[in-house]
Amino acid sequence: MITQARIFPRGAGEMMTRSPVKVTLSEGPYHVATFKDSSKEYDLTKEADLAALRKEIELRMRASVRNGQTISSEVISLSVKGPGLQRMVLVDLPGIISTETIGMATDTKNAITRLANSYMSNPNAIILCIQDGSVDAERSNVTDLVSKMDPYGKRTIFVLTKVDLAEANLHDTDRIKKILDGKLFPMKALGYFAVVTGKGNADDPIESIQKYEEEFFRNSKLFRDGVFKATQTTTRNLSFAVSDCFWKMVKESVEQQSDTFKATRFNLETEWKNSFPKIREQDRDELFEKARGEILDEVINLSQIPSRQWEENLSKHLWSTMSNFIFNDVFITATQTGSVGGFNTTVDVKLQQWTEKELPRQCIHIGHLVLLDEFQGLIEREQKKSSYDSITNDLKMQVVQACRSRHQWDSKALDSLRVIQTQALQDRNVPDKQQWESAIKFMENVLRKELEHEESELLSNMNQSSWKKLIGFQKSTIEEKYRQQCVKELDKILISRQQLDQTIKVNQVLRSTLDQDELTTVKKNLQAQKIDVSNDFINDTWQRVYKIYFLKQNLTTCVDCRRFFYYYQKGFSDQGLDCHEIVFFWRLKRMIEITRFSDQGLDCHEIVFFWRLKRMIEITSNAIRQQISNIETRRLEREVKDILDDFSGDEILKANLLKGKRIDLAEELKRVRQVQEKLEEFIEALNTEK
């Protein structure tokens, strides 16, 4: 009746309600019903749809009951909307029974009681205590249960049904009056109501039932005699009473919750003032937006970095990447040819292959690396300031790492870079003395660094660290001794080569490998000292010994060629001067006179080689710097924005990157404030509503 439609199935003396039916009532333009798990609507104004709805509820009830059981705790959820319906949620439960009939499960009675208890024990539930008015009050099975669940009657409404049968059977009118006055049953309630739910015909429409109820109370002798009060009769008044009770309980609950949240908010605000007295409250989203602005500011600051700084960093990384290839694969290999022509040919071939295949890609990779390193450096420098807030550090570093993996260099830069690098490496003409001296300085610097590295590596192999000695690595100590003796024998090989060169005028010392005779000699000399090592051990040691010798000789060349630019520029080789052979490095241990260059066979083509490299590095650094300034910085800005947008939508990631007591406290304060504000708005709306 409260739903203004007969939606529940009825049986002739048979238990029909076998599981809880949850009905959510709300006002709507059309009187319809839908199941929670279905989109099908039942038109409650049509008898055919009502019959189908009742049948569906009955089928769902029976389907929810397991084999051997009579009732089920599985909830059937139903939504009913219609004009004038009071907003509330009703739960129809199986009726309390006193006897288990044949065919019922043995625990049906207790199961129904447990099910009723589970719903009635909810402090926010309104209990409708339904009592059949046509039977004796002493036969009531539900009032004792209700009085236990709600002893003070703060959320109970008593409903006396079938009062038409009670009047027809001439029941004691005083007892009915006592029931409606709350003086007969040992229970308390907010209100007592008398209703009529029809004539007992299962097929009667809701309009007929409502009309019958109104006519009964209008003509009832009990009503005329004052047994029934007007406010205590009809399903309509009952519905209003339930709604009023519901909203009253809601208001009390909301006010109580609002007070609780006020106290919580006060405690949290006090904790914030004591823990972070000089910091403004910022939740995770606010801190993320703050970090977003700071990160984008640093992207813009990339354009403020001086061109010189860009090019110095790029040049340093370029040489660091290519140095091993230049020394081991190009310089030393080309020197083995023993002639200027062979040297230049080998250099040209290897540099051309390198430029066509690997060099441009390596340079673009270095540009990408330097760009992101500078970006990270700007962020890290900002973090070192005393006024900096470190709470967003993890987020910023995560953005930098994401940029490293996402940023793609403009593909058009590869071909243009290859062209300018090829042109730079093909140019052998050192234009002026200043360029000549800068090439010598560049060559000398890189040779010294490489020499320091090689000597350090060789020394580390000959003398292991002291901590290893302390913990007793005897095997490493023996290897050190072997390495030391091997170096001494290899030094003898170099000396013998130099002596042979002086005798037969052939550059034996240039060879970077040991021939079989030399290898045999070294091995026999070591065996004579009771040192037995493999050929690989000797060759590995030789590579370092030879490279150190090679680097020292070329450092001498740097000294000797400082004043050679005049002869290089005039082209003395074309005038009959033999300036193409740099083979006798041992002759250059002392400074020679300029007038003796031709007699000594000095050509300084190494200087030209390193000038070509230096020129290529400078042009490449300049081109990459322009690419960064004109294109890549803007592309990086777009990528950073995309990354931040992705992070913004990932709440789990944000929680992992922005964390700590300060954020947790700010988040809790934000949540409590929002809930309290909503509760206060709700309370205000309840107070203004009639």
PDB file of N, CA and C in Angstrom, residues 219-269:
ATOM      1  N   ASN A 219     -17.220   4.857   7.440  1.00  0.00           N
ATOM      2  CA  ASN A 219     -18.483   4.303   7.943  1.00  0.00           C
ATOM      3  C   ASN A 219     -18.306   3.445   9.184  1.00  0.00           C
ATOM      4  N   SER A 220     -17.067   3.324   9.684  1.00  0.00           N
ATOM      5  CA  SER A 220     -16.793   2.399  10.771  1.00  0.00           C
ATOM      6  C   SER A 220     -17.436   2.864  12.079  1.00  0.00           C
ATOM      7  N   LYS A 221     -18.047   1.912  12.769  1.00  0.00           N
ATOM      8  CA  LYS A 221     -18.630   2.193  14.075  1.00  0.00           C
ATOM      9  C   LYS A 221     -17.524   2.513  15.085  1.00  0.00           C
ATOM     10  N   LEU A 222     -16.387   1.803  14.927  1.00  0.00           N
ATOM     11  CA  LEU A 222     -15.269   2.060  15.832  1.00  0.00           C
ATOM     12  C   LEU A 222     -14.734   3.483  15.662  1.00  0.00           C
ATOM     13  N   PHE A 223     -14.755   3.972  14.422  1.00  0.00           N
ATOM     14  CA  PHE A 223     -14.299   5.331  14.167  1.00  0.00           C
ATOM     15  C   PHE A 223     -15.262   6.345  14.795  1.00  0.00           C
ATOM     16  N   ARG A 224     -16.581   6.060  14.643  1.00  0.00           N
ATOM     17  CA  ARG A 224     -17.585   6.972  15.216  1.00  0.00           C
ATOM     18  C   ARG A 224     -17.546   6.949  16.738  1.00  0.00           C
ATOM     19  N   ASP A 225     -17.191   5.789  17.298  1.00  0.00           N
ATOM     20  CA  ASP A 225     -17.143   5.670  18.757  1.00  0.00           C
ATOM     21  C   ASP A 225     -15.842   6.220  19.345  1.00  0.00           C
ATOM     22  N   GLY A 226     -14.943   6.668  18.489  1.00  0.00           N
ATOM     23  CA  GLY A 226     -13.691   7.259  18.985  1.00  0.00           C
ATOM     24  C   GLY A 226     -12.578   6.271  19.231  1.00  0.00           C
ATOM     25  N   VAL A 227     -12.802   4.996  18.846  1.00  0.00           N
ATOM     26  CA  VAL A 227     -11.721   4.018  19.012  1.00  0.00           C
ATOM     27  C   VAL A 227     -10.564   4.355  18.065  1.00  0.00           C
ATOM     28  N   PHE A 228     -10.942   4.709  16.838  1.00  0.00           N
ATOM     29  CA  PHE A 228      -9.943   5.120  15.846  1.00  0.00           C
ATOM     30  C   PHE A 228      -9.866   6.636  15.798  1.00  0.00           C
ATOM     31  N   LYS A 229      -8.672   7.171  15.833  1.00  0.00           N
ATOM     32  CA  LYS A 229      -8.463   8.591  15.587  1.00  0.00           C
ATOM     33  C   LYS A 229      -8.136   8.787  14.115  1.00  0.00           C
ATOM     34  N   ALA A 230      -8.529   9.915  13.575  1.00  0.00           N
ATOM     35  CA  ALA A 230      -8.332  10.145  12.137  1.00  0.00           C
ATOM     36  C   ALA A 230      -6.858  10.063  11.752  1.00  0.00           C
ATOM     37  N   THR A 231      -5.982  10.533  12.649  1.00  0.00           N
ATOM     38  CA  THR A 231      -4.545  10.541  12.318  1.00  0.00           C
ATOM     39  C   THR A 231      -3.921   9.158  12.426  1.00  0.00           C
ATOM     40  N   GLN A 232      -4.686   8.201  13.002  1.00  0.00           N
ATOM     41  CA  GLN A 232      -4.135   6.862  13.179  1.00  0.00           C
ATOM     42  C   GLN A 232      -4.631   5.871  12.130  1.00  0.00           C
ATOM     43  N   THR A 233      -5.392   6.348  11.180  1.00  0.00           N
ATOM     44  CA  THR A 233      -5.999   5.428  10.217  1.00  0.00           C
ATOM     45  C   THR A 233      -5.470   5.677   8.804  1.00  0.00           C
ATOM     46  N   THR A 234      -5.676   4.687   7.961  1.00  0.00           N
ATOM     47  CA  THR A 234      -5.358   4.638   6.523  1.00  0.00           C
ATOM     48  C   THR A 234      -3.850   4.482   6.280  1.00  0.00           C
ATOM     49  N   THR A 235      -3.609   3.808   5.191  1.00  0.00           N
ATOM     50  CA  THR A 235      -2.223   3.567   4.758  1.00  0.00           C
ATOM     51  C   THR A 235      -1.530   4.870   4.388  1.00  0.00           C
ATOM     52  N   ARG A 236      -2.313   5.846   3.918  1.00  0.00           N
ATOM     53  CA  ARG A 236      -1.730   7.128   3.532  1.00  0.00           C
ATOM     54  C   ARG A 236      -1.086   7.809   4.735  1.00  0.00           C
ATOM     55  N   ASN A 237      -1.818   7.861   5.860  1.00  0.00           N
ATOM     56  CA  ASN A 237      -1.258   8.465   7.067  1.00  0.00           C
ATOM     57  C   ASN A 237      -0.061   7.668   7.589  1.00  0.00           C
ATOM     58  N   LEU A 238      -0.146   6.343   7.457  1.00  0.00           N
ATOM     59  CA  LEU A 238       0.978   5.502   7.866  1.00  0.00           C
ATOM     60  C   LEU A 238       2.221   5.850   7.049  1.00  0.00           C
ATOM     61  N   SER A 239       2.041   6.023   5.736  1.00  0.00           N
ATOM     62  CA  SER A 239       3.161   6.357   4.857  1.00  0.00           C
ATOM     63  C   SER A 239       3.798   7.684   5.261  1.00  0.00           C
ATOM     64  N   PHE A 240       2.945   8.686   5.567  1.00  0.00           N
ATOM     65  CA  PHE A 240       3.475   9.976   6.014  1.00  0.00           C
ATOM     66  C   PHE A 240       4.241   9.834   7.327  1.00  0.00           C
ATOM     67  N   ALA A 241       3.718   9.021   8.230  1.00  0.00           N
ATOM     68  CA  ALA A 241       4.367   8.832   9.525  1.00  0.00           C
ATOM     69  C   ALA A 241       5.733   8.168   9.370  1.00  0.00           C
ATOM     70  N   VAL A 242       5.786   7.158   8.495  1.00  0.00           N
ATOM     71  CA  VAL A 242       7.065   6.486   8.256  1.00  0.00           C
ATOM     72  C   VAL A 242       8.073   7.468   7.665  1.00  0.00           C
ATOM     73  N   SER A 243       7.599   8.284   6.706  1.00  0.00           N
ATOM     74  CA  SER A 243       8.485   9.260   6.077  1.00  0.00           C
ATOM     75  C   SER A 243       8.988  10.284   7.095  1.00  0.00           C
ATOM     76  N   ASP A 244       8.067  10.791   7.943  1.00  0.00           N
ATOM     77  CA  ASP A 244       8.475  11.759   8.967  1.00  0.00           C
ATOM     78  C   ASP A 244       9.495  11.159   9.925  1.00  0.00           C
ATOM     79  N   CYS A 245       9.240   9.913  10.308  1.00  0.00           N
ATOM     80  CA  CYS A 245      10.162   9.231  11.220  1.00  0.00           C
ATOM     81  C   CYS A 245      11.527   9.052  10.564  1.00  0.00           C
ATOM     82  N   PHE A 246      11.471   8.681   9.296  1.00  0.00           N
ATOM     83  CA  PHE A 246      12.723   8.469   8.558  1.00  0.00           C
ATOM     84  C   PHE A 246      13.560   9.746   8.523  1.00  0.00           C
ATOM     85  N   TRP A 247      12.949  10.863   8.126  1.00  0.00           N
ATOM     86  CA  TRP A 247      13.709  12.104   7.991  1.00  0.00           C
ATOM     87  C   TRP A 247      14.121  12.676   9.344  1.00  0.00           C
ATOM     88  N   LYS A 248      13.323  12.408  10.371  1.00  0.00           N
ATOM     89  CA  LYS A 248      13.715  12.829  11.710  1.00  0.00           C
ATOM     90  C   LYS A 248      14.976  12.087  12.158  1.00  0.00           C
ATOM     91  N   MET A 249      14.994  10.786  11.892  1.00  0.00           N
ATOM     92  CA  MET A 249      16.176   9.998  12.242  1.00  0.00           C
ATOM     93  C   MET A 249      17.390  10.431  11.421  1.00  0.00           C
ATOM     94  N   VAL A 250      17.121  10.730  10.140  1.00  0.00           N
ATOM     95  CA  VAL A 250      18.210  11.196   9.282  1.00  0.00           C
ATOM     96  C   VAL A 250      18.799  12.490   9.831  1.00  0.00           C
ATOM     97  N   LYS A 251      17.930  13.422  10.208  1.00  0.00           N
ATOM     98  CA  LYS A 251      18.393  14.707  10.719  1.00  0.00           C
ATOM     99  C   LYS A 251      19.211  14.528  11.991  1.00  0.00           C
ATOM    100  N   GLU A 252      18.717  13.691  12.907  1.00  0.00           N
ATOM    101  CA  GLU A 252      19.446  13.465  14.152  1.00  0.00           C
ATOM    102  C   GLU A 252      20.811  12.837  13.877  1.00  0.00           C
ATOM    103  N   SER A 253      20.816  11.867  12.959  1.00  0.00           N
ATOM    104  CA  SER A 253      22.070  11.195  12.623  1.00  0.00           C
ATOM    105  C   SER A 253      23.053  12.157  11.962  1.00  0.00           C
ATOM    106  N   VAL A 254      22.543  12.972  11.037  1.00  0.00           N
ATOM    107  CA  VAL A 254      23.408  13.911  10.322  1.00  0.00           C
ATOM    108  C   VAL A 254      23.963  14.961  11.276  1.00  0.00           C
ATOM    109  N   GLU A 255      23.130  15.471  12.170  1.00  0.00           N
ATOM    110  CA  GLU A 255      23.607  16.462  13.135  1.00  0.00           C
ATOM    111  C   GLU A 255      24.688  15.874  14.038  1.00  0.00           C
ATOM    112  N   GLN A 256      24.479  14.621  14.435  1.00  0.00           N
ATOM    113  CA  GLN A 256      25.480  13.963  15.271  1.00  0.00           C
ATOM    114  C   GLN A 256      26.797  13.789  14.507  1.00  0.00           C
ATOM    115  N   GLN A 257      26.683  13.368  13.246  1.00  0.00           N
ATOM    116  CA  GLN A 257      27.887  13.208  12.429  1.00  0.00           C
ATOM    117  C   GLN A 257      28.571  14.552  12.186  1.00  0.00           C
ATOM    118  N   SER A 258      27.772  15.597  11.995  1.00  0.00           N
ATOM    119  CA  SER A 258      28.343  16.924  11.776  1.00  0.00           C
ATOM    120  C   SER A 258      29.145  17.374  12.989  1.00  0.00           C
ATOM    121  N   ASP A 259      28.615  17.137  14.175  1.00  0.00           N
ATOM    122  CA  ASP A 259      29.348  17.491  15.395  1.00  0.00           C
ATOM    123  C   ASP A 259      30.654  16.697  15.504  1.00  0.00           C
ATOM    124  N   THR A 260      30.576  15.424  15.126  1.00  0.00           N
ATOM    125  CA  THR A 260      31.782  14.585  15.166  1.00  0.00           C
ATOM    126  C   THR A 260      32.849  15.117  14.222  1.00  0.00           C
ATOM    127  N   PHE A 261      32.428  15.504  13.017  1.00  0.00           N
ATOM    128  CA  PHE A 261      33.386  16.013  12.038  1.00  0.00           C
ATOM    129  C   PHE A 261      33.930  17.382  12.444  1.00  0.00           C
ATOM    130  N   LYS A 262      33.123  18.179  13.134  1.00  0.00           N
ATOM    131  CA  LYS A 262      33.629  19.458  13.640  1.00  0.00           C
ATOM    132  C   LYS A 262      34.771  19.240  14.622  1.00  0.00           C
ATOM    133  N   ALA A 263      34.562  18.279  15.523  1.00  0.00           N
ATOM    134  CA  ALA A 263      35.607  17.982  16.505  1.00  0.00           C
ATOM    135  C   ALA A 263      36.861  17.435  15.820  1.00  0.00           C
ATOM    136  N   THR A 264      36.650  16.560  14.838  1.00  0.00           N
ATOM    137  CA  THR A 264      37.792  16.002  14.101  1.00  0.00           C
ATOM    138  C   THR A 264      38.548  17.097  13.364  1.00  0.00           C
ATOM    139  N   ARG A 265      37.796  18.010  12.754  1.00  0.00           N
ATOM    140  CA  ARG A 265      38.429  19.110  12.018  1.00  0.00           C
ATOM    141  C   ARG A 265      39.255  19.987  12.959  1.00  0.00           C
ATOM    142  N   PHE A 266      38.710  20.282  14.116  1.00  0.00           N
ATOM    143  CA  PHE A 266      39.437  21.107  15.081  1.00  0.00           C
ATOM    144  C   PHE A 266      40.742  20.432  15.490  1.00  0.00           C
ATOM    145  N   ASN A 267      40.679  19.122  15.751  1.00  0.00           N
ATOM    146  CA  ASN A 267      41.882  18.392  16.157  1.00  0.00           C
ATOM    147  C   ASN A 267      42.932  18.389  15.041  1.00  0.00           C
ATOM    148  N   LEU A 268      42.479  18.186  13.801  1.00  0.00           N
ATOM    149  CA  LEU A 268      43.409  18.157  12.673  1.00  0.00           C
ATOM    150  C   LEU A 268      44.041  19.525  12.438  1.00  0.00           C
ATOM    151  N   GLU A 269      43.227  20.581  12.539  1.00  0.00           N
ATOM    152  CA  GLU A 269      43.771  21.928  12.348  1.00  0.00           C
ATOM    153  C   GLU A 269      44.778  22.274  13.439  1.00  0.00           C
TER     154      GLU A 269
END
